[in-house]
PDB file of C-alpha atoms in Angstrom:
ATOM      1  CA  MET A   1     122.296-103.090 -12.785  1.00  0.00           C
ATOM      2  CA  HIS A   2     120.823-106.558 -13.199  1.00  0.00           C
ATOM      3  CA  SER A   3     119.655-106.580  -9.547  1.00  0.00           C
ATOM      4  CA  PHE A   4     117.916-103.216  -9.979  1.00  0.00           C
ATOM      5  CA  PHE A   5     116.189-104.459 -13.121  1.00  0.00           C
ATOM      6  CA  SER A   6     115.128-107.623 -11.312  1.00  0.00           C
ATOM      7  CA  ILE A   7     113.663-105.628  -8.409  1.00  0.00           C
ATOM      8  CA  ALA A   8     111.766-103.375 -10.840  1.00  0.00           C
ATOM      9  CA  VAL A   9     110.290-106.402 -12.629  1.00  0.00           C
ATOM     10  CA  GLU A  10     109.330-108.111  -9.366  1.00  0.00           C
ATOM     11  CA  LEU A  11     107.740-104.927  -8.009  1.00  0.00           C
ATOM     12  CA  SER A  12     105.757-104.388 -11.199  1.00  0.00           C
ATOM     13  CA  VAL A  13     104.546-107.986 -11.340  1.00  0.00           C
ATOM     14  CA  GLY A  14     103.705-107.956  -7.620  1.00  0.00           C
ATOM     15  CA  LEU A  15     101.808-104.662  -7.928  1.00  0.00           C
ATOM     16  CA  PHE A  16      99.655-105.839 -10.827  1.00  0.00           C
ATOM     17  CA  ALA A  17      99.071-109.213  -9.152  1.00  0.00           C
ATOM     18  CA  LEU A  18      97.797-107.442  -6.032  1.00  0.00           C
ATOM     19  CA  LEU A  19      95.632-105.084  -8.078  1.00  0.00           C
ATOM     20  CA  ILE A  20      94.092-107.974  -9.991  1.00  0.00           C
ATOM     21  CA  LEU A  21      93.504-109.898  -6.774  1.00  0.00           C
ATOM     22  CA  THR A  22      91.827-106.868  -5.177  1.00  0.00           C
ATOM     23  CA  LYS A  23      89.578-106.337  -8.207  1.00  0.00           C
ATOM     24  CA  VAL A  24      88.605-109.984  -8.487  1.00  0.00           C
ATOM     25  CA  MET A  25      87.933-110.405  -4.758  1.00  0.00           C
ATOM     26  CA  GLY A  26      86.026-107.140  -4.516  1.00  0.00           C
ATOM     27  CA  ARG A  27      87.944-106.045  -1.451  1.00  0.00           C
ATOM     28  CA  ALA A  28      86.855-102.784   0.157  1.00  0.00           C
ATOM     29  CA  SER A  29      89.213 -99.876   0.623  1.00  0.00           C
ATOM     30  CA  LEU A  30      91.524-100.183   3.616  1.00  0.00           C
ATOM     31  CA  SER A  31      89.524 -97.664   5.669  1.00  0.00           C
ATOM     32  CA  GLU A  32      86.365 -99.731   5.168  1.00  0.00           C
ATOM     33  CA  SER A  33      87.901-103.196   5.445  1.00  0.00           C
ATOM     34  CA  THR A  34      87.224-105.703   8.183  1.00  0.00           C
ATOM     35  CA  PRO A  35      90.048-107.141  10.334  1.00  0.00           C
ATOM     36  CA  PHE A  36      89.997-110.289   8.150  1.00  0.00           C
ATOM     37  CA  ASP A  37      90.455-108.178   4.989  1.00  0.00           C
ATOM     38  CA  PHE A  38      93.271-106.243   6.640  1.00  0.00           C
ATOM     39  CA  ILE A  39      95.132-109.429   7.640  1.00  0.00           C
ATOM     40  CA  SER A  40      94.675-110.822   4.125  1.00  0.00           C
ATOM     41  CA  MET A  41      96.291-107.773   2.528  1.00  0.00           C
ATOM     42  CA  ILE A  42      99.199-107.887   5.000  1.00  0.00           C
ATOM     43  CA  VAL A  43      99.887-111.542   4.186  1.00  0.00           C
ATOM     44  CA  VAL A  44      99.695-110.983   0.427  1.00  0.00           C
ATOM     45  CA  GLY A  45     101.942-107.922   0.703  1.00  0.00           C
ATOM     46  CA  ASP A  46     104.461-110.036   2.601  1.00  0.00           C
ATOM     47  CA  PHE A  47     104.581-112.450  -0.326  1.00  0.00           C
ATOM     48  CA  VAL A  48     105.629-109.603  -2.613  1.00  0.00           C
ATOM     49  CA  SER A  49     108.265-108.328  -0.178  1.00  0.00           C
ATOM     50  CA  ASP A  50     109.782-111.815  -0.057  1.00  0.00           C
ATOM     51  CA  ALA A  51     110.258-111.742  -3.810  1.00  0.00           C
ATOM     52  CA  ILE A  52     112.188-108.458  -3.548  1.00  0.00           C
ATOM     53  CA  TYR A  53     114.428-109.116  -0.557  1.00  0.00           C
ATOM     54  CA  ASP A  54     114.879-112.899  -0.643  1.00  0.00           C
ATOM     55  CA  PRO A  55     117.056-113.991  -3.599  1.00  0.00           C
ATOM     56  CA  GLU A  56     115.914-117.593  -3.097  1.00  0.00           C
ATOM     57  CA  THR A  57     112.286-116.669  -3.734  1.00  0.00           C
ATOM     58  CA  HIS A  58     111.368-116.640  -7.430  1.00  0.00           C
ATOM     59  CA  ILE A  59     108.707-114.270  -8.715  1.00  0.00           C
ATOM     60  CA  PHE A  60     106.648-117.166 -10.115  1.00  0.00           C
ATOM     61  CA  LYS A  61     106.467-118.688  -6.640  1.00  0.00           C
ATOM     62  CA  VAL A  62     105.144-115.372  -5.347  1.00  0.00           C
ATOM     63  CA  ILE A  63     102.514-115.216  -8.103  1.00  0.00           C
ATOM     64  CA  PHE A  64     101.444-118.765  -7.224  1.00  0.00           C
ATOM     65  CA  ALA A  65     101.248-117.834  -3.522  1.00  0.00           C
ATOM     66  CA  ILE A  66      99.123-114.751  -4.311  1.00  0.00           C
ATOM     67  CA  LEU A  67      96.777-116.748  -6.558  1.00  0.00           C
ATOM     68  CA  PHE A  68      96.455-119.571  -4.024  1.00  0.00           C
ATOM     69  CA  TRP A  69      95.786-117.062  -1.232  1.00  0.00           C
ATOM     70  CA  GLY A  70      93.150-115.426  -3.421  1.00  0.00           C
ATOM     71  CA  ILE A  71      91.466-118.809  -3.956  1.00  0.00           C
ATOM     72  CA  LEU A  72      91.397-119.395  -0.189  1.00  0.00           C
ATOM     73  CA  ILE A  73      89.811-115.986   0.414  1.00  0.00           C
ATOM     74  CA  TYR A  74      87.277-116.638  -2.343  1.00  0.00           C
ATOM     75  CA  ILE A  75      86.337-119.991  -0.792  1.00  0.00           C
ATOM     76  CA  ILE A  76      85.914-118.337   2.618  1.00  0.00           C
ATOM     77  CA  ASP A  77      83.681-115.664   1.062  1.00  0.00           C
ATOM     78  CA  ILE A  78      81.499-118.370  -0.503  1.00  0.00           C
ATOM     79  CA  VAL A  79      81.288-120.224   2.813  1.00  0.00           C
ATOM     80  CA  THR A  80      80.271-117.089   4.736  1.00  0.00           C
ATOM     81  CA  LEU A  81      77.649-116.243   2.099  1.00  0.00           C
ATOM     82  CA  LYS A  82      76.040-119.697   2.136  1.00  0.00           C
ATOM     83  CA  PHE A  83      76.476-120.573   5.810  1.00  0.00           C
ATOM     84  CA  HIS A  84      75.461-117.680   8.038  1.00  0.00           C
ATOM     85  CA  GLN A  85      76.751-119.379  11.201  1.00  0.00           C
ATOM     86  CA  SER A  86      80.340-119.251   9.900  1.00  0.00           C
ATOM     87  CA  ARG A  87      80.398-115.439   9.784  1.00  0.00           C
ATOM     88  CA  GLY A  88      80.975-115.203  13.515  1.00  0.00           C
ATOM     89  CA  PHE A  89      84.251-117.093  13.093  1.00  0.00           C
ATOM     90  CA  PHE A  90      85.633-115.336  10.004  1.00  0.00           C
ATOM     91  CA  GLU A  91      84.148-111.846  10.438  1.00  0.00           C
ATOM     92  CA  SER A  92      83.673-109.449  13.332  1.00  0.00           C
ATOM     93  CA  GLN A  93      80.050-108.909  14.297  1.00  0.00           C
ATOM     94  CA  PRO A  94      78.387-105.519  14.814  1.00  0.00           C
ATOM     95  CA  ALA A  95      77.987-104.633  18.488  1.00  0.00           C
ATOM     96  CA  LEU A  96      75.267-102.459  20.022  1.00  0.00           C
ATOM     97  CA  VAL A  97      77.270-100.148  22.297  1.00  0.00           C
ATOM     98  CA  ILE A  98      74.428 -97.698  22.983  1.00  0.00           C
ATOM     99  CA  ASN A  99      70.927 -99.122  23.358  1.00  0.00           C
ATOM    100  CA  LYS A 100      67.946 -96.800  23.889  1.00  0.00           C
ATOM    101  CA  GLY A 101      70.290 -94.017  24.970  1.00  0.00           C
ATOM    102  CA  LYS A 102      72.185 -96.184  27.469  1.00  0.00           C
ATOM    103  CA  ILE A 103      75.871 -97.034  27.056  1.00  0.00           C
ATOM    104  CA  ASP A 104      76.470-100.772  27.463  1.00  0.00           C
ATOM    105  CA  ARG A 105      79.714-101.057  29.387  1.00  0.00           C
ATOM    106  CA  ASN A 106      79.927-104.842  28.986  1.00  0.00           C
ATOM    107  CA  VAL A 107      79.748-104.571  25.185  1.00  0.00           C
ATOM    108  CA  MET A 108      82.459-101.908  25.257  1.00  0.00           C
ATOM    109  CA  LYS A 109      84.733-104.116  27.362  1.00  0.00           C
ATOM    110  CA  LYS A 110      84.119-107.107  25.118  1.00  0.00           C
ATOM    111  CA  ASN A 111      85.153-105.067  22.060  1.00  0.00           C
ATOM    112  CA  ARG A 112      88.085-103.367  23.836  1.00  0.00           C
ATOM    113  CA  VAL A 113      86.609 -99.884  23.366  1.00  0.00           C
ATOM    114  CA  ASP A 114      87.064 -97.231  26.052  1.00  0.00           C
ATOM    115  CA  MET A 115      85.116 -93.992  26.501  1.00  0.00           C
ATOM    116  CA  ASN A 116      87.743 -91.822  24.803  1.00  0.00           C
ATOM    117  CA  HIS A 117      87.766 -94.040  21.717  1.00  0.00           C
ATOM    118  CA  LEU A 118      83.961 -94.120  21.577  1.00  0.00           C
ATOM    119  CA  GLN A 119      83.805 -90.329  21.830  1.00  0.00           C
ATOM    120  CA  MET A 120      86.348 -90.024  19.009  1.00  0.00           C
ATOM    121  CA  LEU A 121      84.268 -92.339  16.790  1.00  0.00           C
ATOM    122  CA  LEU A 122      81.138 -90.300  17.517  1.00  0.00           C
ATOM    123  CA  ARG A 123      82.859 -86.991  16.800  1.00  0.00           C
ATOM    124  CA  ASP A 124      83.855 -88.462  13.452  1.00  0.00           C
ATOM    125  CA  ARG A 125      80.093 -88.725  12.827  1.00  0.00           C
ATOM    126  CA  ASP A 126      79.580 -85.081  13.880  1.00  0.00           C
ATOM    127  CA  ILE A 127      78.048 -86.119  17.205  1.00  0.00           C
ATOM    128  CA  PHE A 128      79.518 -84.366  20.214  1.00  0.00           C
ATOM    129  CA  SER A 129      77.112 -85.383  22.986  1.00  0.00           C
ATOM    130  CA  PHE A 130      75.821 -88.757  24.175  1.00  0.00           C
ATOM    131  CA  ARG A 131      72.439 -87.194  24.908  1.00  0.00           C
ATOM    132  CA  GLU A 132      71.771 -87.057  21.162  1.00  0.00           C
ATOM    133  CA  ILE A 133      72.054 -90.823  20.625  1.00  0.00           C
ATOM    134  CA  GLU A 134      69.303 -93.433  20.750  1.00  0.00           C
ATOM    135  CA  PHE A 135      71.282 -96.320  19.248  1.00  0.00           C
ATOM    136  CA  ALA A 136      74.958 -96.708  18.286  1.00  0.00           C
ATOM    137  CA  ILE A 137      76.401 -99.798  16.604  1.00  0.00           C
ATOM    138  CA  LEU A 138      80.119-100.556  16.476  1.00  0.00           C
ATOM    139  CA  GLU A 139      80.636-101.992  12.983  1.00  0.00           C
ATOM    140  CA  SER A 140      83.123-104.683  12.014  1.00  0.00           C
ATOM    141  CA  ASN A 141      85.296-102.068  10.270  1.00  0.00           C
ATOM    142  CA  GLY A 142      85.759-100.170  13.551  1.00  0.00           C
ATOM    143  CA  LYS A 143      83.379 -97.311  12.787  1.00  0.00           C
ATOM    144  CA  VAL A 144      80.039 -96.523  14.418  1.00  0.00           C
ATOM    145  CA  SER A 145      76.592 -96.222  12.918  1.00  0.00           C
ATOM    146  CA  VAL A 146      74.235 -93.974  14.869  1.00  0.00           C
ATOM    147  CA  ILE A 147      70.504 -93.375  15.152  1.00  0.00           C
ATOM    148  CA  ARG A 148      69.813 -90.051  16.830  1.00  0.00           C
ATOM    149  CA  LYS A 149      66.971 -89.351  19.199  1.00  0.00           C
ATOM    150  CA  PRO A 150      64.014 -87.765  17.367  1.00  0.00           C
ATOM    151  CA  GLU A 151      64.596 -84.351  18.951  1.00  0.00           C
ATOM    152  CA  TYR A 152      68.191 -84.352  17.688  1.00  0.00           C
ATOM    153  CA  GLU A 153      67.560 -85.441  14.120  1.00  0.00           C
ATOM    154  CA  THR A 154      69.224 -83.180  11.598  1.00  0.00           C
ATOM    155  CA  THR A 155      67.045 -80.327  10.377  1.00  0.00           C
ATOM    156  CA  LYS A 156      67.708 -76.811   9.100  1.00  0.00           C
ATOM    157  CA  ARG A 157      66.605 -74.078  11.436  1.00  0.00           C
ATOM    158  CA  GLY A 158      65.801 -71.963   8.417  1.00  0.00           C
ATOM    159  CA  ASP A 159      63.195 -74.548   7.394  1.00  0.00           C
ATOM    160  CA  LEU A 160      61.371 -73.986  10.676  1.00  0.00           C
ATOM    161  CA  ASP A 161      61.857 -70.224  10.665  1.00  0.00           C
ATOM    162  CA  LEU A 162      63.635 -70.363  14.025  1.00  0.00           C
ATOM    163  CA  ALA A 163      66.050 -67.822  15.419  1.00  0.00           C
ATOM    164  CA  ASN A 164      69.683 -68.864  15.694  1.00  0.00           C
ATOM    165  CA  ARG A 165      70.972 -69.892  19.115  1.00  0.00           C
ATOM    166  CA  SER A 166      74.419 -70.282  20.616  1.00  0.00           C
ATOM    167  CA  ILE A 167      76.194 -73.630  20.432  1.00  0.00           C
ATOM    168  CA  SER A 168      78.964 -74.895  22.694  1.00  0.00           C
ATOM    169  CA  VAL A 169      81.143 -78.001  22.660  1.00  0.00           C
ATOM    170  CA  PRO A 170      80.218 -80.528  25.403  1.00  0.00           C
ATOM    171  CA  VAL A 171      82.906 -80.966  28.056  1.00  0.00           C
ATOM    172  CA  THR A 172      83.411 -84.401  29.644  1.00  0.00           C
ATOM    173  CA  LEU A 173      83.591 -84.089  33.419  1.00  0.00           C
ATOM    174  CA  ILE A 174      83.466 -87.780  34.415  1.00  0.00           C
ATOM    175  CA  SER A 175      84.529 -90.765  32.324  1.00  0.00           C
ATOM    176  CA  ASP A 176      84.277 -94.327  33.671  1.00  0.00           C
ATOM    177  CA  GLY A 177      83.898 -93.053  37.216  1.00  0.00           C
ATOM    178  CA  VAL A 178      86.955 -90.777  37.048  1.00  0.00           C
ATOM    179  CA  ILE A 179      86.578 -87.015  37.524  1.00  0.00           C
ATOM    180  CA  ILE A 180      88.504 -85.054  34.881  1.00  0.00           C
ATOM    181  CA  ASN A 181      89.801 -82.100  36.863  1.00  0.00           C
ATOM    182  CA  ARG A 182      91.397 -80.293  33.936  1.00  0.00           C
ATOM    183  CA  ASN A 183      87.968 -79.993  32.295  1.00  0.00           C
ATOM    184  CA  LEU A 184      86.479 -78.690  35.529  1.00  0.00           C
ATOM    185  CA  ASP A 185      89.214 -76.052  35.565  1.00  0.00           C
ATOM    186  CA  ARG A 186      88.323 -75.087  31.970  1.00  0.00           C
ATOM    187  CA  LEU A 187      84.762 -74.415  33.099  1.00  0.00           C
ATOM    188  CA  GLY A 188      85.870 -72.634  36.255  1.00  0.00           C
ATOM    189  CA  LYS A 189      84.078 -75.266  38.359  1.00  0.00           C
ATOM    190  CA  THR A 190      85.111 -77.337  41.394  1.00  0.00           C
ATOM    191  CA  GLU A 191      84.662 -80.959  42.403  1.00  0.00           C
ATOM    192  CA  GLN A 192      82.296 -79.800  45.129  1.00  0.00           C
ATOM    193  CA  TRP A 193      80.102 -78.125  42.504  1.00  0.00           C
ATOM    194  CA  LEU A 194      80.131 -81.313  40.415  1.00  0.00           C
ATOM    195  CA  ILE A 195      79.171 -83.484  43.387  1.00  0.00           C
ATOM    196  CA  SER A 196      76.279 -81.158  44.192  1.00  0.00           C
ATOM    197  CA  GLU A 197      75.122 -81.354  40.568  1.00  0.00           C
ATOM    198  CA  LEU A 198      75.285 -85.150  40.702  1.00  0.00           C
ATOM    199  CA  LYS A 199      73.097 -85.132  43.815  1.00  0.00           C
ATOM    200  CA  LYS A 200      70.427 -83.371  41.751  1.00  0.00           C
ATOM    201  CA  HIS A 201      70.455 -86.520  39.616  1.00  0.00           C
ATOM    202  CA  SER A 202      70.216 -88.727  42.741  1.00  0.00           C
ATOM    203  CA  ILE A 203      73.877 -89.808  42.456  1.00  0.00           C
ATOM    204  CA  GLU A 204      76.030 -89.687  45.584  1.00  0.00           C
ATOM    205  CA  ASP A 205      79.229 -91.328  44.307  1.00  0.00           C
ATOM    206  CA  PRO A 206      81.012 -90.066  41.141  1.00  0.00           C
ATOM    207  CA  LYS A 207      82.545 -93.550  40.740  1.00  0.00           C
ATOM    208  CA  LYS A 208      79.092 -94.823  39.775  1.00  0.00           C
ATOM    209  CA  VAL A 209      78.952 -92.466  36.786  1.00  0.00           C
ATOM    210  CA  MET A 210      79.695 -93.872  33.325  1.00  0.00           C
ATOM    211  CA  ILE A 211      79.746 -90.480  31.622  1.00  0.00           C
ATOM    212  CA  ALA A 212      78.981 -86.946  32.724  1.00  0.00           C
ATOM    213  CA  GLU A 213      79.263 -84.047  30.309  1.00  0.00           C
ATOM    214  CA  TRP A 214      78.415 -80.374  30.555  1.00  0.00           C
ATOM    215  CA  ARG A 215      76.958 -78.204  27.836  1.00  0.00           C
ATOM    216  CA  ASN A 216      76.061 -74.562  28.396  1.00  0.00           C
ATOM    217  CA  GLU A 217      72.758 -74.856  26.537  1.00  0.00           C
ATOM    218  CA  ASP A 218      71.213 -77.592  28.681  1.00  0.00           C
ATOM    219  CA  GLY A 219      73.498 -78.232  31.638  1.00  0.00           C
ATOM    220  CA  LEU A 220      74.747 -81.576  32.916  1.00  0.00           C
ATOM    221  CA  PHE A 221      74.081 -84.907  31.195  1.00  0.00           C
ATOM    222  CA  VAL A 222      74.718 -87.946  33.380  1.00  0.00           C
ATOM    223  CA  GLN A 223      74.566 -91.689  32.812  1.00  0.00           C
ATOM    224  CA  LYS A 224      75.230 -94.181  35.589  1.00  0.00           C
ATOM    225  CA  ILE A 225      77.228 -97.390  35.232  1.00  0.00           C
ATOM    226  CA  LEU A 226      74.733-100.153  34.520  1.00  0.00           C
TER     227      LEU A 226
END
């Protein structure tokens, strides 16, 4: 019974210590945190787990460790605020993955982002086609910020008194130079048809294509590997 009571006390103290630390440090929510914030929370959480599972670790030692860790984080925050050059070391920097409508493959490689992951991030922003994007920035929290091309900026058709039109989901046919045959089958198309469509865009080799996607409304969108 004593051990259960001890665990309950240690959990309660650890929980409130973490809450206080989070409030004082002004940490963002986990979904918005940077990699540095995420690592900090893992380390502090490990301090609390030590107090629960290691009988040699006293709760006051854990509280000291949490407070000392909080002081270190606070000092780092002050340093990054006053000395801009230090941010590159402690914090991830935003990366321009799409510049003037062109996907920068080198930036994607540097940030370990593949085409499937980039498409997922864009769909999370309600963007389903690369043709809509003028600029896209990969933020330090792993999300993307997007500036659409003027013709794709969000408006209500009712505001312009326009008739409704059909909308289809873009289908990726080539990603990083690889033809996706299952998507061709979905459209009822063949590789020969795709190659002939690429020739209309002055592209002879599908391996030179960064992304190719088909949408019923406006056909094939193609971007070559830079």
